[in-house]
Amino acid sequence: MKILRLHRMAFWRANVQLCQNWGGSLISIFAISIALTLPSFGFLLLDSAENFGSKMALHEMSLFLNFNATRDDVHNIRQQLEKMPVRFQFVSKEEALKNLTKDLHWGETDPLLEKNPLPDAFVVAPLEQNVLALKNLQNVFLTWENVHQVQWDSAWAERYQAMIDLFKRLMNLLALLFFAG
């Protein structure tokens, strides 16, 4: 019982000192609350940045088909893509040429070109946006018949992932410093 009485007395004295120096106590409570809030806010911000990368489909891939790919080949690739965790859009060579001439303000290109130099393509946005999964998916696409080239900005994806990882480490260090100190 003596221990409980000593704890009650220590608690009472601490409260009396806090009330006597209420300005300093208020500043200390404010500083502690900021020290506890900063790492939490940083982790929330990092989580939002990762979700932003996934939701905005920052890492789109373009699957360029062989020039001699038929409509049946396009249909087969479409069926394979429908089985995968991706969103995709088919861009025919005619549509690509039309968009290119519109973007470059060329007007009529029919007299200039003997045949359309652009291939059929699929624009693919994987639902899994980490770099390793994207590289594996690129390797899978390259094994498909009639896929000539798979293009995506792997350097941007690696920089984005490295930036997220760096900020995670910094937030862990900040949290450790605030909670330990």
Short mmCIF file of C-alpha atoms in Angstrom, two decimals:
data_model
loop_
_atom_site.label_atom_id
_atom_site.label_comp_id
_atom_site.label_asym_id
_atom_site.label_seq_id
_atom_site.Cartn_x
_atom_site.Cartn_y
_atom_site.Cartn_z
CA MET A 1 0.00 0.00 0.00
CA LYS A 2 2.94 2.25 0.69
CA ILE A 3 3.94 2.08 -3.03
CA LEU A 4 0.48 3.17 -4.19
CA ARG A 5 0.54 6.07 -1.70
CA LEU A 6 3.96 7.16 -3.02
CA HIS A 7 2.69 7.05 -6.61
CA ARG A 8 -0.36 9.12 -5.68
CA MET A 9 1.88 11.70 -3.99
CA ALA A 10 4.21 11.85 -7.03
CA PHE A 11 1.21 12.25 -9.34
CA TRP A 12 -0.19 15.03 -7.13
CA ARG A 13 3.15 16.90 -7.04
CA ALA A 14 3.53 16.63 -10.83
CA ASN A 15 0.05 18.09 -11.34
CA VAL A 16 0.78 20.93 -8.90
CA GLN A 17 4.02 21.78 -10.77
CA LEU A 18 2.21 21.64 -14.12
CA CYS A 19 -0.44 24.05 -12.86
CA GLN A 20 2.12 26.42 -11.34
CA ASN A 21 4.07 26.63 -14.61
CA TRP A 22 1.16 26.30 -17.02
CA GLY A 23 2.79 28.29 -19.87
CA GLY A 24 5.86 26.06 -20.03
CA SER A 25 3.69 22.97 -19.66
CA LEU A 26 1.50 24.06 -22.54
CA ILE A 27 4.54 24.63 -24.77
CA SER A 28 5.95 21.22 -23.82
CA ILE A 29 2.65 19.48 -24.60
CA PHE A 30 2.50 21.32 -27.93
CA ALA A 31 6.08 20.29 -28.81
CA ILE A 32 5.42 16.65 -27.89
CA SER A 33 2.23 16.59 -29.95
CA ILE A 34 4.06 17.97 -33.00
CA ALA A 35 6.85 15.42 -32.52
CA LEU A 36 4.28 12.63 -32.49
CA THR A 37 2.26 14.04 -35.39
CA LEU A 38 5.04 14.69 -37.94
CA PRO A 39 5.97 11.05 -38.61
CA SER A 40 2.29 10.06 -38.78
CA PHE A 41 1.60 12.83 -41.28
CA GLY A 42 4.65 11.78 -43.30
CA PHE A 43 3.48 8.17 -43.48
CA LEU A 44 0.01 9.31 -44.59
CA LEU A 45 1.59 11.48 -47.26
CA LEU A 46 3.71 8.57 -48.52
CA ASP A 47 0.68 6.30 -48.62
CA SER A 48 -1.18 8.90 -50.67
CA ALA A 49 1.78 9.22 -53.07
CA GLU A 50 1.82 5.45 -53.61
CA ASN A 51 -1.93 5.39 -54.18
CA PHE A 52 -1.60 8.32 -56.57
CA GLY A 53 0.94 6.37 -58.63
CA SER A 54 -1.36 3.36 -58.79
CA LYS A 55 -4.57 5.26 -59.53
CA MET A 56 -3.10 7.53 -62.19
CA ALA A 57 -1.53 4.61 -64.06
CA LEU A 58 1.78 6.40 -64.19
CA HIS A 59 3.40 3.39 -65.76
CA GLU A 60 1.68 2.66 -69.05
CA MET A 61 3.14 0.20 -71.53
CA SER A 62 2.76 0.25 -75.28
CA LEU A 63 2.65 -3.09 -77.05
CA PHE A 64 3.54 -2.60 -80.70
CA LEU A 65 2.48 -5.46 -82.92
CA ASN A 66 4.25 -6.79 -85.99
CA PHE A 67 3.32 -5.04 -89.23
CA ASN A 68 1.97 -8.28 -90.65
CA ALA A 69 -0.34 -8.96 -87.65
CA THR A 70 -3.86 -9.86 -88.76
CA ARG A 71 -7.19 -9.04 -87.09
CA ASP A 72 -7.20 -12.59 -85.67
CA ASP A 73 -3.80 -11.94 -84.09
CA VAL A 74 -5.13 -8.71 -82.57
CA HIS A 75 -8.16 -10.61 -81.26
CA ASN A 76 -5.92 -13.28 -79.68
CA ILE A 77 -3.79 -10.65 -77.94
CA ARG A 78 -6.95 -8.89 -76.74
CA GLN A 79 -8.17 -12.16 -75.22
CA GLN A 80 -4.84 -12.69 -73.46
CA LEU A 81 -4.95 -9.16 -72.05
CA GLU A 82 -8.50 -9.64 -70.77
CA LYS A 83 -7.24 -12.50 -68.57
CA MET A 84 -4.60 -10.28 -66.93
CA PRO A 85 -4.91 -7.65 -64.16
CA VAL A 86 -4.54 -4.72 -66.60
CA ARG A 87 -6.57 -2.00 -68.27
CA PHE A 88 -5.91 -1.67 -71.97
CA GLN A 89 -6.95 0.13 -75.10
CA PHE A 90 -6.40 -0.94 -78.68
CA VAL A 91 -5.07 1.68 -81.11
CA SER A 92 -5.33 0.63 -84.74
CA LYS A 93 -2.70 1.71 -87.22
CA GLU A 94 -5.30 3.83 -89.04
CA GLU A 95 -6.32 5.59 -85.84
CA ALA A 96 -2.66 6.14 -84.89
CA LEU A 97 -1.91 7.72 -88.28
CA LYS A 98 -4.99 9.93 -88.01
CA ASN A 99 -3.94 11.09 -84.51
CA LEU A 100 -0.36 11.70 -85.67
CA THR A 101 -1.41 13.83 -88.63
CA LYS A 102 -3.80 15.77 -86.39
CA ASP A 103 -1.13 16.36 -83.72
CA LEU A 104 1.50 17.45 -86.23
CA HIS A 105 -0.98 19.51 -88.29
CA TRP A 106 -0.01 17.72 -91.50
CA GLY A 107 -3.41 17.75 -93.12
CA GLU A 108 -3.66 15.06 -95.80
CA THR A 109 -0.91 12.44 -95.65
CA ASP A 110 -2.39 9.97 -98.15
CA PRO A 111 -0.53 11.40 -101.15
CA LEU A 112 2.73 11.51 -99.19
CA LEU A 113 2.80 7.91 -97.95
CA GLU A 114 2.60 4.74 -99.99
CA LYS A 115 1.40 2.78 -96.95
CA ASN A 116 0.83 3.41 -93.27
CA PRO A 117 4.20 3.10 -91.44
CA LEU A 118 2.61 2.73 -87.99
CA PRO A 119 1.79 -0.65 -86.39
CA ASP A 120 -1.29 -1.67 -84.46
CA ALA A 121 -0.73 -1.20 -80.74
CA PHE A 122 -2.22 -1.78 -77.33
CA VAL A 123 -1.79 0.77 -74.55
CA VAL A 124 -1.70 -1.23 -71.32
CA ALA A 125 -1.99 0.13 -67.77
CA PRO A 126 -1.12 -2.60 -65.25
CA LEU A 127 -3.05 -2.55 -61.98
CA GLU A 128 0.13 -3.53 -60.12
CA GLN A 129 2.41 -0.52 -60.32
CA ASN A 130 5.65 -1.65 -58.67
CA VAL A 131 8.77 -1.82 -60.80
CA LEU A 132 9.48 -5.54 -60.42
CA ALA A 133 5.95 -6.50 -61.45
CA LEU A 134 6.16 -4.17 -64.45
CA LYS A 135 9.45 -5.69 -65.61
CA ASN A 136 8.00 -9.19 -65.27
CA LEU A 137 4.93 -8.12 -67.23
CA GLN A 138 7.15 -6.64 -69.96
CA ASN A 139 8.99 -9.96 -70.26
CA VAL A 140 5.67 -11.82 -70.52
CA PHE A 141 4.47 -9.50 -73.29
CA LEU A 142 7.70 -9.96 -75.24
CA THR A 143 7.11 -13.72 -75.37
CA TRP A 144 3.73 -13.30 -77.07
CA GLU A 145 3.47 -14.03 -80.75
CA ASN A 146 3.13 -10.96 -83.00
CA VAL A 147 4.28 -8.53 -80.28
CA HIS A 148 7.21 -6.73 -81.85
CA GLN A 149 8.15 -4.32 -79.05
CA VAL A 150 7.05 -3.39 -75.54
CA GLN A 151 7.82 0.19 -74.60
CA TRP A 152 7.49 1.91 -71.23
CA ASP A 153 9.48 4.42 -69.26
CA SER A 154 11.24 2.08 -66.86
CA ALA A 155 13.66 4.80 -65.75
CA TRP A 156 10.76 6.97 -64.56
CA ALA A 157 9.20 4.01 -62.74
CA GLU A 158 12.50 3.19 -61.02
CA ARG A 159 13.03 6.84 -60.00
CA TYR A 160 9.47 7.09 -58.66
CA GLN A 161 9.86 3.88 -56.64
CA ALA A 162 13.31 4.95 -55.36
CA MET A 163 11.87 8.31 -54.27
CA ILE A 164 9.04 6.60 -52.37
CA ASP A 165 11.51 4.17 -50.73
CA LEU A 166 13.84 7.02 -49.74
CA PHE A 167 11.03 8.99 -48.12
CA LYS A 168 9.87 5.86 -46.28
CA ARG A 169 13.34 5.43 -44.82
CA LEU A 170 13.49 9.11 -43.87
CA MET A 171 10.09 8.88 -42.17
CA ASN A 172 11.21 5.78 -40.26
CA LEU A 173 14.36 7.60 -39.14
CA LEU A 174 12.37 10.68 -38.16
CA ALA A 175 9.89 8.56 -36.21
CA LEU A 176 12.74 6.74 -34.45
CA LEU A 177 14.44 10.04 -33.54
CA PHE A 178 11.22 11.62 -32.23
CA PHE A 179 10.05 8.60 -30.28
CA ALA A 180 13.48 7.69 -28.88
CA GLY A 181 14.55 11.24 -28.14
#
